[in-house]
Amino acid sequence: MKKREKMKIISLFLCMAVFILGSSSCNNSSEPPYPDDSNATAGSRDYVWQADTIKNPFIYLRSIWGNSTINLWATGDLASGALYRYDGYKWYQDNRVYISDPQGIWGYGDKVWVGNDQGCIWKFSGNSIIQQVKDFTIDGQLITFPNMAGSSETEIYAAGDVRHKSLTHLMKYDGTKWNLDKVLGDLGGFNQIKFIPKEDKYYLVSNFADYSQKIYEYDRQSFKLLLSYPPTKTGPTIAEIDGYLYTVIDKKIFRYYKGRDELILEINLPNFGGVIWGRNRNDIFIRMLDGLAHYDGKDVKYLFKTSNNIMMAPNMVIFEKDVFVTCKDYTKNCNIVYHGKLK
């Protein structure tokens, strides 16, 4: 296929994707208006950055969660030993319990749940460690838990795949035990799940064998397709910012609200990394392939730059005056946690 023809097809799919996401955004007085928060506080860029190195060549700390600057948790891919914690001074390996290949992580209050790729989930609460799920299988195959999200300690979802099978699953925690919620054979493989308070629903990004991707809305009963996107290097991603669902489609960032999408900005810089995080619409952090950028409601500028051999993970923890994001340095074969602190 010629390059020009391929670009036309991708452009057509993009238009279709935006149409699906915003199909109800016509002018209709019965629809809820877009939130009028264009004057939201503009985020400062006056950060002091510290880079903490974790010298373990075998891991990639992909997921991070925390409820304060002295209680952060990070998980990565490794046969064992990839659960790390931060106490406000240093990162250290938490080896109180053996966890093979910890992946998904989510917490509420002082409780933290960690899932791995061998059908297991642990609950950490203070000094207590309980394995709540052990070697869970579907059709004789172990399931994975790379993604977790919840609305409270009595409602948590873990999304993943059934190993060696074309199946996707959702496990649900009700505050007492984990139960199998859904087994799906036609929704691809989930690689993101977010709870969106403004909608009181869950949203998931799914990959398919042909490298196409889709975004689904889940109301705890059924799935609704919001967006379908063709094979691409970056693909659509989602984020929860200020209680709203944000979607990244190509280089455009939309906010989804009550069935309608609002264009927030378009990234015109090269090396866009396809992932965003933020505090509000005027305080958005942007993953770049060569660093971290920021949108303050007016323009996009780099906060810092890195070499192209450093891959920033798709997850960030944001507090009032601090942010933390993990990276993998493939040249030095180590992990880096960048900590930004407002002056």
Coordinates of N, CA and C in Angstrom, one line a residue, residues 75-265:
T75 N 5.4 -1.2 41.0 CA 5.5 -2.6 40.6 C 6.1 -2.7 39.2
G76 N 6.7 -3.9 38.9 CA 7.3 -4.0 37.6 C 7.3 -5.5 37.2
D77 N 7.9 -5.7 36.1 CA 8.0 -7.1 35.5 C 9.3 -7.7 35.9
L78 N 9.2 -8.8 36.6 CA 10.4 -9.6 37.0 C 9.9 -10.9 37.6
A79 N 10.7 -11.9 37.6 CA 10.3 -13.2 38.2 C 10.0 -13.0 39.7
S80 N 10.7 -12.1 40.4 CA 10.4 -11.7 41.8 C 11.2 -10.5 42.1
G81 N 10.8 -9.9 43.2 CA 11.6 -8.7 43.7 C 11.3 -7.4 43.0
A82 N 10.1 -7.3 42.4 CA 9.8 -6.1 41.7 C 8.7 -5.2 42.4
L83 N 8.6 -5.4 43.7 CA 7.7 -4.5 44.5 C 8.6 -3.6 45.3
Y84 N 8.5 -2.3 45.0 CA 9.3 -1.2 45.7 C 8.4 -0.2 46.4
R85 N 9.0 0.3 47.5 CA 8.3 1.3 48.2 C 9.1 2.6 48.5
Y86 N 8.5 3.7 48.7 CA 9.2 5.0 49.0 C 8.6 5.5 50.3
D87 N 9.6 5.9 51.2 CA 9.2 6.3 52.5 C 9.4 7.8 52.7
G88 N 9.6 8.5 51.7 CA 9.9 10.0 51.8 C 11.4 10.3 51.7
Y89 N 12.2 9.3 51.8 CA 13.7 9.5 51.8 C 14.3 8.6 50.7
K90 N 13.9 7.4 50.6 CA 14.5 6.5 49.6 C 13.5 5.4 49.1
W91 N 13.9 4.8 48.0 CA 13.1 3.7 47.5 C 13.8 2.4 48.0
Y92 N 13.0 1.4 48.4 CA 13.6 0.2 48.8 C 12.7 -1.0 48.4
Q93 N 13.3 -2.1 48.3 CA 12.5 -3.3 47.9 C 11.7 -3.9 49.1
D94 N 10.5 -4.1 48.8 CA 9.6 -4.7 49.9 C 9.6 -6.2 49.6
N95 N 10.4 -7.0 50.4 CA 10.5 -8.4 50.2 C 9.9 -9.2 51.4
R96 N 8.9 -8.6 52.0 CA 8.2 -9.3 53.1 C 7.5 -10.6 52.7
V97 N 7.1 -10.6 51.4 CA 6.4 -11.7 50.8 C 6.9 -11.9 49.4
Y98 N 7.0 -13.2 49.0 CA 7.4 -13.5 47.6 C 6.2 -13.3 46.7
I99 N 6.4 -12.4 45.7 CA 5.4 -12.1 44.7 C 6.1 -12.3 43.3
S100 N 5.7 -13.3 42.6 CA 6.2 -13.5 41.3 C 5.6 -12.5 40.3
D101 N 6.4 -11.7 39.7 CA 6.0 -10.8 38.6 C 4.8 -9.9 39.0
P102 N 5.0 -9.1 40.0 CA 3.9 -8.2 40.4 C 3.6 -7.1 39.3
Q103 N 2.4 -6.9 39.0 CA 2.0 -6.0 37.9 C 1.0 -4.9 38.3
G104 N -0.2 -5.2 38.5 CA -1.2 -4.2 38.8 C -1.2 -3.8 40.3
I105 N -1.5 -2.5 40.5 CA -1.5 -2.1 41.9 C -2.5 -1.0 42.0
W106 N -3.3 -1.0 43.2 CA -4.2 0.1 43.4 C -4.4 0.1 45.0
G107 N -4.7 1.3 45.5 CA -4.9 1.4 46.9 C -6.0 2.3 47.3
Y108 N -6.4 2.2 48.5 CA -7.5 3.1 49.1 C -7.1 3.3 50.6
G109 N -6.9 4.5 51.0 CA -6.5 4.8 52.4 C -5.2 4.1 52.7
D110 N -5.1 3.3 53.7 CA -3.9 2.6 54.1 C -3.8 1.2 53.6
K111 N -4.8 0.8 52.6 CA -4.8 -0.5 52.1 C -4.3 -0.5 50.6
V112 N -3.6 -1.5 50.3 CA -3.0 -1.6 48.9 C -3.2 -3.1 48.4
W113 N -3.6 -3.2 47.1 CA -3.8 -4.5 46.5 C -2.8 -4.6 45.3
V114 N -2.1 -5.7 45.2 CA -1.1 -6.0 44.2 C -1.5 -7.3 43.5
G115 N -1.6 -7.3 42.2 CA -1.8 -8.5 41.4 C -0.7 -8.8 40.5
N116 N -0.5 -10.1 40.2 CA 0.6 -10.5 39.3 C 0.1 -11.2 38.1
D117 N 1.0 -11.8 37.3 CA 0.6 -12.5 36.1 C 0.4 -14.0 36.3
Q118 N 0.3 -14.4 37.5 CA 0.1 -15.8 37.8 C -1.2 -16.1 38.6
G119 N -2.2 -15.3 38.4 CA -3.5 -15.5 39.0 C -3.6 -15.2 40.5
C120 N -2.7 -14.3 41.0 CA -2.7 -14.0 42.4 C -2.9 -12.6 42.8
I121 N -3.5 -12.3 43.9 CA -3.7 -10.9 44.4 C -3.4 -10.9 45.9
W122 N -2.6 -9.9 46.3 CA -2.3 -9.7 47.8 C -2.9 -8.4 48.2
K123 N -3.3 -8.4 49.5 CA -3.8 -7.2 50.2 C -2.8 -6.8 51.3
F124 N -2.3 -5.6 51.2 CA -1.4 -5.0 52.2 C -2.2 -4.0 53.1
S125 N -2.1 -4.2 54.4 CA -2.7 -3.2 55.3 C -1.9 -3.1 56.5
G126 N -1.1 -2.0 56.6 CA -0.2 -1.9 57.7 C 0.8 -3.0 57.7
N127 N 0.9 -3.8 58.8 CA 1.9 -4.9 58.8 C 1.2 -6.2 58.3
S128 N 0.0 -6.1 58.0 CA -0.8 -7.3 57.6 C -0.6 -7.6 56.1
I129 N -0.3 -8.8 55.7 CA -0.3 -9.2 54.3 C -1.1 -10.4 54.1
I130 N -2.1 -10.3 53.2 CA -3.0 -11.5 53.0 C -3.1 -11.8 51.5
Q131 N -2.9 -13.0 51.2 CA -3.1 -13.4 49.8 C -4.6 -13.8 49.6
Q132 N -5.3 -12.9 48.9 CA -6.7 -13.0 48.7 C -7.1 -13.9 47.5
V133 N -6.3 -14.0 46.5 CA -6.5 -14.8 45.3 C -5.2 -15.6 45.1
K134 N -5.4 -16.9 44.8 CA -4.2 -17.7 44.6 C -4.4 -18.6 43.4
D135 N -3.5 -18.5 42.4 CA -3.4 -19.3 41.2 C -4.8 -19.5 40.6
F136 N -5.5 -18.4 40.4 CA -6.8 -18.4 39.7 C -6.7 -18.7 38.3
T137 N -7.5 -19.7 37.8 CA -7.5 -20.1 36.4 C -8.8 -20.0 35.8
I138 N -8.8 -19.9 34.4 CA -10.0 -20.0 33.6 C -9.7 -21.0 32.5
D139 N -10.5 -22.0 32.3 CA -10.2 -23.1 31.4 C -8.9 -23.7 31.5
G140 N -8.4 -23.8 32.8 CA -7.2 -24.4 33.1 C -5.9 -23.5 32.9
Q141 N -6.1 -22.2 32.6 CA -5.0 -21.3 32.3 C -5.0 -20.2 33.4
L142 N -3.8 -19.9 33.9 CA -3.7 -18.8 34.8 C -4.1 -17.5 34.2
I143 N -4.7 -16.6 35.0 CA -5.0 -15.2 34.5 C -4.0 -14.2 35.0
T144 N -4.0 -13.1 34.3 CA -3.1 -12.0 34.7 C -3.9 -10.8 35.3
F145 N -3.2 -10.0 36.1 CA -3.8 -8.8 36.7 C -2.9 -7.6 36.5
P146 N -2.7 -7.1 35.3 CA -1.8 -6.0 35.0 C -2.5 -4.6 35.3
N147 N -3.8 -4.6 35.5 CA -4.5 -3.3 35.7 C -5.5 -3.4 36.8
M148 N -5.5 -2.4 37.6 CA -6.5 -2.3 38.7 C -7.1 -0.9 38.8
A149 N -8.3 -0.8 39.2 CA -9.0 0.5 39.5 C -10.2 0.3 40.4
G150 N -10.6 1.3 41.2 CA -11.7 1.1 42.0 C -12.3 2.5 42.4
S151 N -13.5 2.4 43.1 CA -14.1 3.6 43.6 C -14.0 3.7 45.1
S152 N -13.8 2.5 45.7 CA -13.6 2.5 47.2 C -13.0 1.1 47.6
E153 N -12.8 0.9 48.9 CA -12.2 -0.4 49.3 C -13.2 -1.5 49.2
T154 N -14.5 -1.2 48.9 CA -15.5 -2.3 48.7 C -15.9 -2.4 47.2
E155 N -15.2 -1.7 46.3 CA -15.4 -2.0 44.9 C -14.1 -1.7 44.1
I156 N -13.5 -2.8 43.8 CA -12.2 -2.8 43.0 C -12.3 -3.8 41.8
Y157 N -11.9 -3.3 40.7 CA -11.8 -4.2 39.5 C -10.4 -4.5 39.1
A158 N -10.1 -5.7 38.8 CA -8.8 -6.1 38.2 C -9.1 -6.6 36.8
A159 N -8.4 -6.0 35.8 CA -8.6 -6.4 34.4 C -7.3 -7.0 33.8
G160 N -7.5 -8.1 33.1 CA -6.4 -8.7 32.5 C -6.8 -9.8 31.4
D161 N -5.8 -10.7 31.2 CA -6.0 -11.7 30.1 C -6.0 -13.1 30.7
V162 N -6.4 -14.0 30.0 CA -6.3 -15.4 30.3 C -5.1 -15.9 29.5
R163 N -4.0 -16.4 30.1 CA -2.8 -16.7 29.4 C -3.0 -17.8 28.4
H164 N -2.4 -17.6 27.2 CA -2.5 -18.6 26.1 C -3.9 -18.8 25.5
K165 N -4.8 -17.9 25.8 CA -6.1 -17.9 25.3 C -6.5 -16.5 24.9
S166 N -7.4 -16.4 23.9 CA -7.9 -15.1 23.4 C -9.1 -14.7 24.3
L167 N -8.9 -14.6 25.6 CA -10.0 -14.2 26.5 C -9.5 -13.1 27.4
T168 N -10.4 -12.2 27.7 CA -10.2 -11.1 28.7 C -11.1 -11.3 29.9
H169 N -10.7 -10.8 31.0 CA -11.5 -11.0 32.2 C -11.5 -9.8 33.0
L170 N -12.6 -9.7 33.9 CA -12.7 -8.7 35.0 C -12.9 -9.5 36.3
M171 N -12.1 -9.2 37.3 CA -12.4 -9.7 38.6 C -12.8 -8.5 39.5
K172 N -13.8 -8.8 40.4 CA -14.3 -7.7 41.2 C -14.2 -8.1 42.7
Y173 N -13.7 -7.0 43.5 CA -13.6 -7.2 44.9 C -14.7 -6.4 45.6
D174 N -15.5 -7.0 46.5 CA -16.6 -6.4 47.1 C -16.4 -6.0 48.6
G175 N -15.1 -6.0 49.0 CA -14.7 -5.6 50.3 C -14.5 -6.8 51.2
T176 N -14.9 -8.0 50.7 CA -14.7 -9.2 51.5 C -14.0 -10.3 50.6
K177 N -14.3 -10.4 49.4 CA -13.7 -11.4 48.6 C -13.7 -11.0 47.1
W178 N -12.8 -11.6 46.3 CA -12.8 -11.4 44.9 C -13.6 -12.4 44.2
N179 N -14.4 -12.0 43.2 CA -15.2 -12.8 42.3 C -15.0 -12.6 40.9
L180 N -15.1 -13.6 40.0 CA -15.0 -13.4 38.6 C -16.3 -12.7 38.1
D181 N -16.0 -11.5 37.5 CA -17.2 -10.6 37.1 C -17.5 -10.9 35.7
K182 N -16.6 -10.9 34.8 CA -16.8 -11.1 33.3 C -15.7 -11.9 32.7
V183 N -16.0 -12.8 31.8 CA -15.1 -13.4 30.9 C -15.5 -13.1 29.5
L184 N -14.6 -12.5 28.7 CA -15.0 -11.9 27.4 C -14.1 -12.5 26.3
G185 N -14.6 -12.8 25.2 CA -13.8 -13.4 24.1 C -13.7 -12.5 22.9
D186 N -14.4 -11.3 23.0 CA -14.4 -10.5 21.8 C -14.0 -9.0 22.0
L187 N -13.5 -8.7 23.2 CA -13.1 -7.4 23.5 C -11.6 -7.1 23.6
G188 N -10.8 -8.0 23.0 CA -9.4 -7.8 22.9 C -8.8 -8.0 24.3
G189 N -7.6 -7.4 24.5 CA -6.9 -7.5 25.8 C -6.8 -6.1 26.5
F190 N -7.3 -6.0 27.7 CA -7.4 -4.7 28.4 C -6.0 -4.3 28.8
N191 N -5.6 -3.1 28.5 CA -4.3 -2.5 29.0 C -4.5 -1.3 29.8
Q192 N -5.7 -0.8 30.0 CA -6.0 0.3 30.9 C -7.4 0.2 31.5
I193 N -7.5 0.6 32.7 CA -8.9 0.7 33.3 C -8.8 1.9 34.3
K194 N -9.9 2.7 34.2 CA -9.9 3.9 35.1 C -11.4 4.0 35.6
F195 N -11.5 4.4 36.9 CA -12.8 4.8 37.4 C -12.9 6.3 37.3
I196 N -14.1 6.8 36.7 CA -14.3 8.2 36.5 C -15.4 8.7 37.4
P197 N -15.1 9.4 38.4 CA -16.2 9.8 39.4 C -17.3 10.6 38.8
K198 N -17.0 11.5 37.8 CA -18.1 12.4 37.2 C -19.1 11.6 36.5
E199 N -18.7 10.4 36.0 CA -19.6 9.5 35.3 C -20.1 8.4 36.1
D200 N -19.4 8.1 37.2 CA -19.7 6.9 38.1 C -19.6 5.6 37.3
K201 N -18.6 5.5 36.4 CA -18.5 4.4 35.5 C -17.0 4.1 35.3
Y202 N -16.7 2.9 34.8 CA -15.4 2.5 34.5 C -15.1 2.6 33.0
Y203 N -13.9 2.9 32.6 CA -13.5 3.0 31.2 C -12.2 2.2 31.0
L204 N -12.2 1.4 29.9 CA -11.1 0.5 29.6 C -10.6 0.7 28.2
V205 N -9.3 0.5 28.0 CA -8.7 0.5 26.6 C -8.3 -0.9 26.3
S206 N -8.7 -1.4 25.1 CA -8.4 -2.8 24.8 C -7.6 -2.8 23.5
N207 N -6.6 -3.8 23.4 CA -5.8 -4.0 22.2 C -6.3 -5.3 21.6
F208 N -6.2 -5.3 20.2 CA -6.7 -6.5 19.5 C -5.5 -7.1 18.7
A209 N -5.7 -8.3 18.2 CA -4.6 -9.0 17.5 C -4.1 -8.3 16.3
D210 N -5.0 -7.5 15.6 CA -4.5 -6.8 14.4 C -3.9 -5.4 14.8
Y211 N -3.7 -5.2 16.1 CA -3.1 -3.9 16.7 C -4.0 -2.7 16.6
S212 N -5.3 -3.0 16.3 CA -6.3 -1.9 16.5 C -6.6 -1.8 18.0
Q213 N -7.3 -0.7 18.4 CA -7.6 -0.5 19.8 C -9.0 0.1 19.9
K214 N -9.6 -0.1 21.1 CA -10.9 0.4 21.3 C -11.0 0.8 22.8
I215 N -11.9 1.8 23.0 CA -12.2 2.3 24.4 C -13.7 1.9 24.7
Y216 N -13.8 1.3 25.9 CA -15.2 0.9 26.3 C -15.6 1.6 27.6
E217 N -16.9 1.8 27.7 CA -17.5 2.3 28.9 C -18.2 1.1 29.6
Y218 N -17.9 0.9 30.9 CA -18.5 -0.2 31.7 C -19.3 0.3 32.9
D219 N -20.6 0.0 32.9 CA -21.5 0.6 33.9 C -21.8 -0.4 35.0
R220 N -20.9 -1.4 35.2 CA -20.9 -2.5 36.1 C -21.8 -3.6 35.7
Q221 N -22.5 -3.5 34.5 CA -23.3 -4.5 34.0 C -22.9 -4.9 32.5
S222 N -22.8 -3.9 31.7 CA -22.5 -4.1 30.3 C -21.5 -3.1 29.7
F223 N -20.9 -3.5 28.6 CA -19.9 -2.7 27.9 C -20.5 -1.9 26.8
K224 N -20.1 -0.6 26.6 CA -20.5 0.2 25.5 C -19.3 0.7 24.8
L225 N -19.2 0.5 23.5 CA -18.1 1.0 22.7 C -18.1 2.5 22.5
L226 N -17.0 3.2 22.9 CA -17.0 4.6 22.8 C -16.1 5.0 21.6
L227 N -15.1 4.2 21.3 CA -14.1 4.6 20.3 C -13.4 3.4 19.7
S228 N -13.3 3.4 18.4 CA -12.5 2.4 17.7 C -11.4 3.1 16.9
Y229 N -10.2 2.5 17.0 CA -9.1 3.2 16.4 C -8.2 2.2 15.6
P230 N -7.7 2.6 14.4 CA -6.9 1.6 13.6 C -5.6 1.4 14.2
P231 N -4.8 0.4 13.7 CA -3.5 0.1 14.2 C -2.6 1.3 14.1
T232 N -1.9 1.6 15.2 CA -1.1 2.8 15.3 C 0.0 2.5 16.3
K233 N 1.0 3.4 16.3 CA 2.1 3.2 17.3 C 1.7 3.7 18.6
T234 N 1.0 4.8 18.7 CA 0.7 5.3 20.0 C -0.7 4.9 20.5
G235 N -1.7 5.0 19.6 CA -3.1 4.5 19.9 C -3.7 5.4 20.9
P236 N -5.0 5.2 21.2 CA -5.7 6.0 22.2 C -5.4 5.5 23.6
T237 N -5.3 6.5 24.5 CA -5.1 6.2 25.9 C -6.1 7.0 26.7
I238 N -6.3 6.7 28.0 CA -7.3 7.4 28.8 C -6.6 7.9 30.1
A239 N -7.2 8.9 30.7 CA -6.7 9.4 32.0 C -7.9 9.9 32.8
E240 N -7.8 9.9 34.1 CA -8.8 10.5 35.0 C -8.1 11.8 35.5
I241 N -8.7 12.9 35.1 CA -8.2 14.2 35.5 C -9.4 15.1 36.1
D242 N -9.2 15.4 37.4 CA -10.3 16.2 38.1 C -11.6 15.6 38.0
G243 N -11.6 14.2 38.0 CA -12.9 13.5 38.0 C -13.5 13.2 36.7
Y244 N -12.9 13.7 35.6 CA -13.4 13.6 34.3 C -12.5 12.5 33.5
L245 N -13.2 12.0 32.4 CA -12.4 11.1 31.5 C -11.8 12.0 30.4
Y246 N -10.5 11.8 30.3 CA -9.7 12.4 29.2 C -9.3 11.3 28.3
T247 N -9.4 11.6 27.0 CA -8.9 10.6 26.0 C -7.9 11.3 25.1
V248 N -6.8 10.5 24.7 CA -5.8 10.9 23.8 C -6.0 10.2 22.5
I249 N -6.4 10.9 21.5 CA -6.6 10.3 20.2 C -5.6 11.0 19.2
D250 N -4.7 10.2 18.7 CA -3.6 10.7 17.9 C -2.9 11.8 18.7
K251 N -2.9 13.0 18.2 CA -2.3 14.1 19.0 C -3.3 15.1 19.6
K252 N -4.5 14.7 19.6 CA -5.6 15.5 20.2 C -6.0 15.0 21.6
I253 N -6.3 15.9 22.5 CA -6.7 15.5 23.8 C -8.1 16.0 24.0
F254 N -9.0 15.1 24.3 CA -10.4 15.4 24.5 C -10.8 15.1 26.0
R255 N -11.9 15.9 26.4 CA -12.5 15.5 27.7 C -13.9 15.0 27.4
Y256 N -14.2 13.9 28.0 CA -15.5 13.3 27.7 C -16.4 13.6 28.9
Y257 N -17.7 14.0 28.6 CA -18.6 14.3 29.7 C -20.0 14.1 29.3
K258 N -20.7 13.2 30.0 CA -22.1 12.9 29.7 C -22.4 12.6 28.2
G259 N -21.6 11.8 27.6 CA -21.8 11.4 26.2 C -21.3 12.3 25.2
R260 N -20.6 13.4 25.6 CA -20.1 14.4 24.7 C -18.6 14.6 24.9
D261 N -17.8 14.9 23.8 CA -16.4 15.2 24.0 C -16.1 16.6 23.6
E262 N -15.1 17.1 24.4 CA -14.7 18.5 24.2 C -13.2 18.5 23.9
L263 N -12.8 19.1 22.8 CA -11.4 19.2 22.5 C -10.7 20.2 23.5
I264 N -9.7 19.7 24.2 CA -9.0 20.6 25.1 C -7.7 21.2 24.5
L265 N -6.9 20.4 23.8 CA -5.8 20.9 23.1 C -5.3 19.9 22.1

